[in-house]
Structures are given as structure tokens and as C-alpha cells.
Coordinates of C-alpha atoms in Angstrom, one line a residue:
X8 CA -65.4 22.9 4.1
X9 CA -64.1 24.7 1.0
X10 CA -61.0 23.8 -1.0
X11 CA -59.1 26.9 0.3
X12 CA -59.6 25.9 3.9
X13 CA -58.6 22.2 3.2
X14 CA -55.4 23.4 1.4
X15 CA -54.5 25.7 4.3
X16 CA -55.0 22.9 6.8
X17 CA -52.9 20.5 4.8
X18 CA -50.1 23.0 4.4
X19 CA -50.1 23.7 8.1
X20 CA -50.0 20.0 8.8
X21 CA -47.1 19.5 6.4
X22 CA -45.2 22.3 8.1
X23 CA -45.9 20.8 11.5
X24 CA -44.8 17.4 10.4
X25 CA -41.5 18.7 8.9
X26 CA -40.8 20.6 12.1
X27 CA -41.5 17.4 14.1
X28 CA -39.2 15.4 11.9
X29 CA -36.4 17.9 12.3
X30 CA -37.0 18.0 16.0
X31 CA -36.8 14.3 16.4
X32 CA -33.7 14.1 14.1
X33 CA -32.0 16.7 16.3
X34 CA -33.2 14.8 19.4
X35 CA -31.6 11.6 18.0
X36 CA -28.3 13.3 17.4
X37 CA -28.0 13.8 21.1
X38 CA -28.3 10.1 22.0
X39 CA -27.0 6.8 20.7
X40 CA -28.7 5.4 17.7
X41 CA -27.2 2.5 15.8
X42 CA -23.4 2.7 15.8
X43 CA -23.6 6.4 16.9
X44 CA -22.1 7.8 13.8
X45 CA -24.7 10.5 13.8
X46 CA -24.2 11.4 17.4
X47 CA -23.6 15.1 18.0
X48 CA -24.0 15.4 21.7
X49 CA -21.6 16.7 24.4
X50 CA -20.2 13.8 26.3
X51 CA -16.5 14.5 26.6
X52 CA -15.1 11.7 28.7
X53 CA -14.4 8.0 28.0
X54 CA -16.2 5.1 29.6
X55 CA -13.3 4.9 32.0
X56 CA -13.7 8.5 33.1
X57 CA -10.7 9.9 31.2
X58 CA -11.0 13.4 29.7
X59 CA -11.3 13.3 25.8
X60 CA -8.7 15.2 23.8
X61 CA -9.4 17.8 21.2
X62 CA -10.0 16.2 17.7
X63 CA -7.9 19.0 16.1
X64 CA -4.8 17.7 17.8
X65 CA -4.9 14.8 15.5
X66 CA -5.0 14.2 11.7
X67 CA -8.6 14.4 10.4
X68 CA -8.9 11.7 7.7
X69 CA -12.7 11.4 7.8
X70 CA -13.8 14.8 6.6
X71 CA -16.0 17.6 8.1
X72 CA -19.2 15.6 7.8
X73 CA -18.0 13.2 10.5
X74 CA -18.8 15.8 13.2
X75 CA -15.2 16.2 14.4
X76 CA -13.4 19.5 14.7
X77 CA -12.3 22.0 17.4
X78 CA -13.9 20.1 20.3
X79 CA -13.4 17.0 22.5
X80 CA -16.9 15.5 22.3
X81 CA -17.2 11.8 21.7
X82 CA -17.8 10.9 18.0
X83 CA -17.8 7.8 15.7
X84 CA -16.2 9.1 12.5
X85 CA -15.0 5.6 11.3
X86 CA -18.2 3.7 11.9
X87 CA -16.7 1.9 14.9
X88 CA -18.8 -0.1 17.4
X89 CA -19.9 3.1 19.1
X90 CA -18.7 6.7 19.7
X91 CA -15.1 7.1 21.1
X92 CA -12.4 9.6 21.7
X93 CA -8.7 9.8 22.2
X94 CA -7.4 10.0 25.8
X95 CA -4.0 10.2 27.4
X96 CA -3.1 7.0 29.3
X97 CA 0.3 6.4 30.8
X98 CA 1.9 9.0 28.7
X99 CA 0.5 7.7 25.3
X100 CA -2.6 8.5 23.3
X101 CA -5.1 5.7 23.1
X102 CA -8.7 5.3 21.9
X103 CA -11.5 4.6 24.4
X104 CA -15.2 4.1 23.9
X105 CA -17.7 6.5 25.5
X106 CA -20.9 5.8 27.4
X107 CA -23.7 7.6 25.4
X108 CA -27.4 7.4 26.5
X109 CA -29.3 5.2 24.1
X110 CA -32.2 6.7 22.1
X111 CA -35.5 5.1 23.0
X112 CA -36.9 3.1 20.1
X113 CA -39.6 0.5 20.2
X114 CA -38.1 -2.9 19.4
X115 CA -39.6 -6.1 18.0
X116 CA -38.1 -9.3 19.2
X117 CA -37.2 -11.8 16.5
X118 CA -35.9 -15.4 16.7
X119 CA -32.2 -15.5 17.4
X120 CA -30.3 -17.9 15.1
X121 CA -27.0 -19.5 16.2
X122 CA -24.0 -18.7 14.1
X123 CA -23.5 -22.1 12.6
X124 CA -22.1 -21.0 9.2
X125 CA -18.5 -21.2 8.2
X126 CA -17.5 -17.6 8.4
X127 CA -14.0 -17.3 6.9
X128 CA -13.6 -14.5 4.4
X129 CA -16.6 -12.4 5.6
X130 CA -16.3 -8.7 6.3
X131 CA -18.4 -6.8 8.7
X132 CA -17.8 -3.4 6.9
X133 CA -16.5 -2.2 3.5
X134 CA -16.4 1.6 3.9
X135 CA -13.1 3.1 2.8
X136 CA -11.5 6.6 2.3
X137 CA -9.5 7.5 -0.8
X138 CA -6.0 8.8 -0.9
X139 CA -3.4 9.0 -3.6
X140 CA -2.1 5.6 -4.6
X141 CA -4.5 3.6 -2.5
X142 CA -7.1 3.8 0.3
X143 CA -7.3 4.2 4.0
X144 CA -9.2 1.1 5.0
X145 CA -11.3 0.3 8.1
X146 CA -10.0 -2.7 9.9
X147 CA -13.5 -4.3 9.4
X148 CA -12.7 -4.3 5.7
X149 CA -9.7 -6.5 6.2
X150 CA -10.2 -8.2 9.6
X151 CA -7.7 -11.0 8.9
X152 CA -4.7 -8.5 8.6
X153 CA -2.1 -9.2 11.2
X154 CA 0.6 -6.8 12.3
X155 CA 3.9 -8.3 13.5
X156 CA 6.1 -6.4 15.9
X157 CA 9.7 -7.0 17.1
X158 CA 10.6 -5.9 20.7
X159 CA 13.7 -4.1 19.4
X160 CA 12.8 -3.0 15.9
X161 CA 9.1 -2.1 16.2
X162 CA 6.8 -2.9 13.3
X163 CA 8.1 -5.8 11.3
X164 CA 5.7 -7.2 8.8
X165 CA 2.1 -8.0 7.9
X166 CA 0.3 -11.4 8.0
X167 CA -3.0 -13.0 7.6
X168 CA -5.1 -14.9 10.1
X169 CA -6.0 -18.2 8.5
X170 CA -7.3 -20.0 11.6
X171 CA -7.8 -18.8 15.3
X172 CA -4.3 -19.9 16.3
X173 CA -2.4 -19.5 13.0
X174 CA -1.1 -16.5 11.0
X175 CA 0.4 -16.9 7.6
X176 CA 3.2 -14.6 6.6
X177 CA 6.5 -14.3 4.6
X178 CA 9.7 -16.2 5.5
X179 CA 11.9 -13.2 4.6
X180 CA 10.4 -11.2 7.5
X181 CA 12.7 -13.2 9.9
X182 CA 16.3 -12.3 9.2
X183 CA 17.5 -14.7 11.9
X184 CA 15.4 -17.5 10.4
X185 CA 14.9 -20.5 12.8
X186 CA 17.2 -18.7 15.3
X187 CA 14.6 -15.9 15.7
X188 CA 13.8 -15.4 19.4
X189 CA 10.1 -15.8 19.8
X190 CA 9.9 -13.9 23.0
X191 CA 10.8 -10.8 21.0
X192 CA 7.8 -11.2 18.7
X193 CA 4.2 -10.1 19.2
X194 CA 1.2 -10.2 16.8
X195 CA -1.7 -7.8 16.8
X196 CA -5.1 -8.4 15.1
X197 CA -7.7 -5.7 14.6
X198 CA -5.1 -3.0 14.6
X199 CA -6.0 0.1 12.6
X200 CA -3.0 2.4 13.4
X201 CA 0.5 1.1 14.2
X202 CA 1.3 3.8 16.7
X203 CA -2.0 3.8 18.5
X204 CA -3.7 1.3 20.8
X205 CA -7.4 0.6 20.7
X206 CA -8.0 -2.1 23.4
X207 CA -11.7 -2.4 22.5
X208 CA -10.8 -3.5 18.9
X209 CA -7.3 -5.0 19.1
X210 CA -6.2 -8.4 20.2
X211 CA -2.5 -9.0 21.1
X212 CA -0.7 -12.3 21.1
X213 CA 2.7 -13.9 21.8
X214 CA 4.3 -16.2 19.2
X215 CA 4.4 -19.8 20.4
X216 CA 5.9 -21.3 17.3
X217 CA 7.6 -20.1 14.1
X218 CA 7.6 -22.4 11.1
X219 CA 9.6 -21.2 8.1
X220 CA 9.3 -23.3 4.9
X221 CA 12.1 -25.8 4.7
X222 CA 12.9 -24.9 1.1
X223 CA 12.8 -21.1 1.5
X224 CA 15.6 -19.6 -0.6
X225 CA 16.7 -16.2 0.6
X226 CA 18.6 -15.5 -2.6
X227 CA 15.6 -15.5 -4.9
X228 CA 12.7 -15.6 -2.4
X229 CA 11.4 -18.9 -3.6
X230 CA 9.0 -20.6 -1.0
X231 CA 8.8 -17.3 0.8
X232 CA 6.2 -18.4 3.3
X233 CA 6.0 -19.0 7.0
X234 CA 3.5 -19.8 9.8
X235 CA 3.1 -18.4 13.2
X236 CA 1.2 -20.1 16.0
X237 CA -0.1 -17.4 18.3
X238 CA -1.5 -17.4 21.9
X239 CA -2.8 -14.8 24.2
X240 CA -1.9 -14.1 27.8
X241 CA -4.5 -16.6 28.9
X242 CA -3.3 -19.2 26.5
X243 CA -6.2 -18.6 24.1
X244 CA -6.3 -17.9 20.4
X245 CA -8.0 -15.3 18.3
X246 CA -11.6 -14.4 19.2
X247 CA -14.0 -13.5 16.4
X248 CA -15.2 -9.9 16.4
X249 CA -16.0 -7.1 13.9
X250 CA -12.3 -6.5 13.5
X251 CA -10.9 -9.9 13.8
X252 CA -11.8 -12.8 11.4
X253 CA -10.2 -15.5 9.4
X254 CA -9.6 -15.3 5.6
X255 CA -10.4 -18.3 3.4
X256 CA -7.7 -20.4 1.8
X257 CA -8.5 -21.4 -1.8
X258 CA -8.4 -25.0 -2.9
X259 CA -5.0 -26.3 -4.0
X260 CA -3.7 -25.2 -7.4
X261 CA -6.6 -22.9 -8.1
X262 CA -5.7 -20.4 -10.8
X263 CA -7.5 -17.1 -11.4
X264 CA -7.4 -15.6 -14.9
X265 CA -5.2 -12.6 -15.8
X266 CA -6.8 -9.2 -15.1
X267 CA -8.8 -10.6 -12.2
X268 CA -9.1 -7.8 -9.6
X269 CA -7.8 -8.5 -6.1
X270 CA -6.8 -6.3 -3.2
X271 CA -3.7 -5.9 -0.9
X272 CA -3.6 -4.3 2.6
X273 CA -1.0 -3.3 5.0
X274 CA 1.0 -0.6 6.8
X275 CA 3.8 -0.4 4.2
X276 CA 5.4 2.8 3.0
X277 CA 3.3 5.0 0.7
X278 CA 6.2 5.4 -1.7
X279 CA 9.6 3.8 -2.3
X280 CA 11.3 7.0 -1.1
X281 CA 9.2 7.4 2.1
X282 CA 11.1 7.2 5.4
X283 CA 8.2 5.9 7.5
X284 CA 5.6 3.2 7.3
X285 CA 1.9 4.2 6.9
X286 CA 0.4 5.2 10.3
X287 CA -2.9 3.7 9.3
X288 CA -4.0 0.5 7.5
X289 CA -4.2 1.0 3.7
X290 CA -5.6 -1.0 0.9
X291 CA -5.3 -0.9 -2.9
X292 CA -6.8 -2.7 -5.8
X293 CA -4.4 -4.7 -8.2
X294 CA -5.0 -7.0 -11.1
X295 CA -3.4 -10.4 -11.6
X296 CA -0.9 -10.8 -14.4
X297 CA -0.3 -13.9 -16.4
X298 CA 2.8 -16.0 -15.6
X299 CA 3.8 -15.4 -19.2
X300 CA 3.7 -11.7 -18.8
X301 CA 5.5 -11.7 -15.5
X302 CA 8.3 -13.8 -16.9
X303 CA 8.9 -11.4 -19.8
X304 CA 12.5 -10.0 -19.9
X305 CA 11.2 -6.5 -19.5
X306 CA 9.5 -7.6 -16.3
X307 CA 11.3 -10.2 -14.2
X308 CA 12.4 -12.9 -16.6
X309 CA 13.4 -16.2 -15.1
X310 CA 13.5 -14.8 -11.6
X311 CA 9.8 -15.8 -11.4
X312 CA 9.3 -19.4 -10.2
X313 CA 6.3 -21.6 -10.2
X314 CA 5.7 -20.6 -6.6
X315 CA 5.3 -16.9 -7.4
X316 CA 2.6 -14.8 -9.0
X317 CA 2.4 -11.2 -10.0
X318 CA -0.1 -8.4 -9.7
X319 CA -0.1 -4.6 -10.4
X320 CA -2.3 -1.8 -11.6
X321 CA -2.7 -0.9 -15.3
X322 CA -1.4 2.6 -14.6
X323 CA 1.5 1.3 -12.3
X324 CA 0.1 3.7 -9.7
X325 CA -0.6 1.2 -6.8
X326 CA 1.5 -1.6 -5.4
X327 CA 2.7 -3.2 -2.3
X328 CA 5.8 -1.6 -0.8
X329 CA 8.4 -2.1 2.0
X330 CA 6.5 -2.9 5.2
X331 CA 3.7 -4.7 3.4
X332 CA 5.8 -7.9 3.4
X333 CA 3.9 -11.0 4.6
X334 CA 0.5 -9.3 4.1
X335 CA -2.4 -10.6 2.1
X336 CA -3.3 -10.6 -1.6
X337 CA -7.0 -11.3 -1.3
X338 CA -9.5 -12.0 -4.1
X339 CA -13.2 -11.9 -3.6
X340 CA -15.5 -14.6 -4.9
X341 CA -19.1 -15.5 -4.1
X342 CA -19.2 -13.0 -1.2
X343 CA -16.0 -14.3 0.5
X344 CA -12.4 -13.3 0.5
X345 CA -9.7 -15.9 -0.4
X346 CA -6.0 -15.5 0.3
X347 CA -4.2 -16.2 -3.0
X348 CA -0.9 -14.5 -2.3
X349 CA 1.5 -13.4 0.4
X350 CA 3.4 -10.1 -0.3
X351 CA 7.0 -11.2 -1.1
X352 CA 9.2 -8.9 -3.2
X353 CA 9.4 -6.5 -6.1
X354 CA 11.7 -4.1 -7.9
X355 CA 10.8 -0.7 -6.3
X356 CA 7.2 0.2 -5.6
X357 CA 4.6 1.0 -8.3
X358 CA 7.4 1.0 -10.8
X359 CA 6.5 0.6 -14.5
X360 CA 6.8 -3.0 -15.7
X361 CA 7.8 -4.1 -12.2
X362 CA 4.7 -5.5 -10.6
X363 CA 4.5 -6.8 -7.1
X364 CA 5.5 -10.5 -6.6
X365 CA 3.6 -12.7 -4.3
X366 CA 4.0 -16.2 -2.9
X367 CA 1.4 -18.4 -4.6
X368 CA -0.6 -19.7 -1.6
X369 CA -2.4 -22.5 -3.5
X370 CA 0.9 -24.3 -3.9
X371 CA 1.2 -24.8 -0.2
X372 CA -2.2 -26.3 0.9
X373 CA -0.6 -29.7 1.9
X374 CA 2.3 -27.9 3.7
X375 CA -0.1 -25.7 5.7
X376 CA -2.2 -28.7 6.6
X377 CA 0.7 -30.8 7.7
X378 CA 2.3 -28.1 9.8
X379 CA -0.8 -26.8 11.5
X380 CA -2.7 -30.0 11.8
X381 CA -5.8 -28.3 10.3
X382 CA -7.9 -30.7 8.2
X383 CA -10.5 -28.3 6.8
X384 CA -8.6 -25.1 6.9
X385 CA -9.7 -24.0 3.4
X386 CA -13.2 -23.3 4.6
X387 CA -12.3 -21.4 7.8
X388 CA -12.8 -22.7 11.4
X389 CA -15.4 -21.8 13.9
X390 CA -14.2 -20.0 17.0
X391 CA -15.7 -18.2 20.0
X392 CA -17.7 -15.0 19.3
X393 CA -16.6 -11.9 21.1

């Protein structure tokens, strides 16, 4: 066989292989592979039989590459557990998963290990989408973020899940203090949008107990910290899932150096002048400031107490804002996320020389332990897997 014949055969083989790869890729787009983010099939009803709504009726924050557009086919633009769509249920729009046929792939069984590790501060996903002044964040990136709602006033504050039954937040979120009617409060975990319901990802709770720090000073926000004991309708607590996890509490009196980068997350306003809270969960990077800098006269002077810490961005372009109150200031170390601050107060939002002020969580380890009865809360507690 001469060289020309061999070359011709190899070229034909390569063309055939390329065609086969494209065919198999196209085939895989019509069935469920992995989380289904590459699915481009034509299923257009939810797993409960409800008709999917056209994607163009809603804001597209994922881009054209996500496969959404002028159609109502199930898609997974946010790398959720599997493809989903919005449907109309009881006069409101909700998200529901879709039943997509699974692609056939040979599997190799491997030993299954029990989840025996302490899992606080671990994220199941880190993908984010940029916007001005911060990022839209997947709930999986901040699975400890809690959203507090009031029966009469709607969205109230943020918070952080520190143990399956306990949420840490800010004392100033409760205008009525100890007189707050608990039956008016509810807490959501795993919520990605404050005006949408995603029953497959969210967990809802009643508030069984509200504990406001006994030395909270509403005039200067000193000791601006509070605890919520939560319970579900079946008297249970939070169940671990991809969108619901605990955050770690750092050891008492741990201090990080100035300029250390941390993150904040919440549904707060996107600017001081904004009328509404952010529809979707947002996150931003901030850097810690030294106590000396924060107490400068051009910053906050003697308004800063030992129970407070400051953080901002070098360009003063990102910051916590109204509605982020009670939410987390989280710093990552050794692959885990630690709750160092609770969003407390500030002069405006992203205002020059006016960084965000946070309750210094490491000053309250003993208080948290005494009020919750948790002995090893700084490492995170094990709880049922969803």
C-alpha cells in the first residue's frame, strides 16, 4: 500500500471520527448528562406536568451561551441540580425541575464513603456572573446565607446559618427588640431570588426563639448581634444540601491582617439611592481595614468600638447596603469559609472614606455557645444530608 493511499485512508478516517464526535455531542445535547447544563432538547413541561413559560418573559442574566431565548424548553443556565423552567402556580411564577431522559453512559462502581468530615464552610459551587459594583452569585457559592422575612413588611434582613437550628444576624433588624412577634417572622435558606420560590432548593422555617444581645446599644450599634432558633413545619432544622450549609465560626479573638480579602453577600440595594432591594443574591469582594484606619477622624473616629470591624474596596466601588444588614462577612482560609463579621452599619453605601462596619463575631464565641448550648460550634455540626 503506497503512501498516497495510506494518507487518503487516514484523512477519511479522521473525517469520519470528527463526524461521529459531532453526532454523539449533538445526541448528548438531547438528553441529561451531568447537571444538564448542556441540554438543548425540547421538553417543555415541569416534572409536575405544568407548562413551561417562555424564557424571554424574564430577565436573562446568564447570557446567550446558556441556551435560553425565545422558547419554553427546559434548561439549566445556572448549573442547578438539573434542567428546570418557570411555571405559573397559584397566580405566581415558581421554578420547577424537569424530567429529562438520561444519556446512556457506562458507569464504574466505586466504594462509597460515608460523609464523616466536618463540613462547615464548604461550598458546592463557586461560579458567579459579574455586574457593576458586585456579582450575581449562585446560592451554592454562599449556602449559609439566610433571608429573613416579616409577614407585614416583606424582606427584612440577611443572616448566616451557623448550625442546623441557629441563624446569626444583626440585632438592629428587629425594631421591636424583645417584643418582636415571632409568628410574624420566617427564615429561608437556599433562596436565590427574594420574589421567586424554588421549592427544590429552598428550605423555609419558623422562628422559635429570638435572642438579642443583652448589651445591644441601638444608639451606636455596639453589640449588634442576635440569634434565631429556627424550626420547620415538622419541627426539624436545616437539612444539608447543595444550597444549604453551615458557615464556620473562627476561634475567639482571631484577628486577620489589614488588606485581607473577604466577601459579603445579600439581597441589599445596589446603590444608596435605589428604591428596591436586589431581586437576586449578590456578592462582592471587600478588604479588611485596620482598626487604626477605621477610627481615623476622616472615617468614623470614636464611633468604632472594640466590637466592630471595617471593610471596603480600594476604589470604594463595592460595599454592603440597606437590606444586607445581618448578612455575612466571610473570609476563606484553608478551603473553608469563616464568618468574621455581621453586616451592621455604615455612612451611605460605597462612599469614599466610609467603609462598611461589621459586628466582630470573634468577640462573641462564649455568648453564642452559652445561648445556643453548642459546645463545638466553631467547627460546624453534622446534620442529615438531603
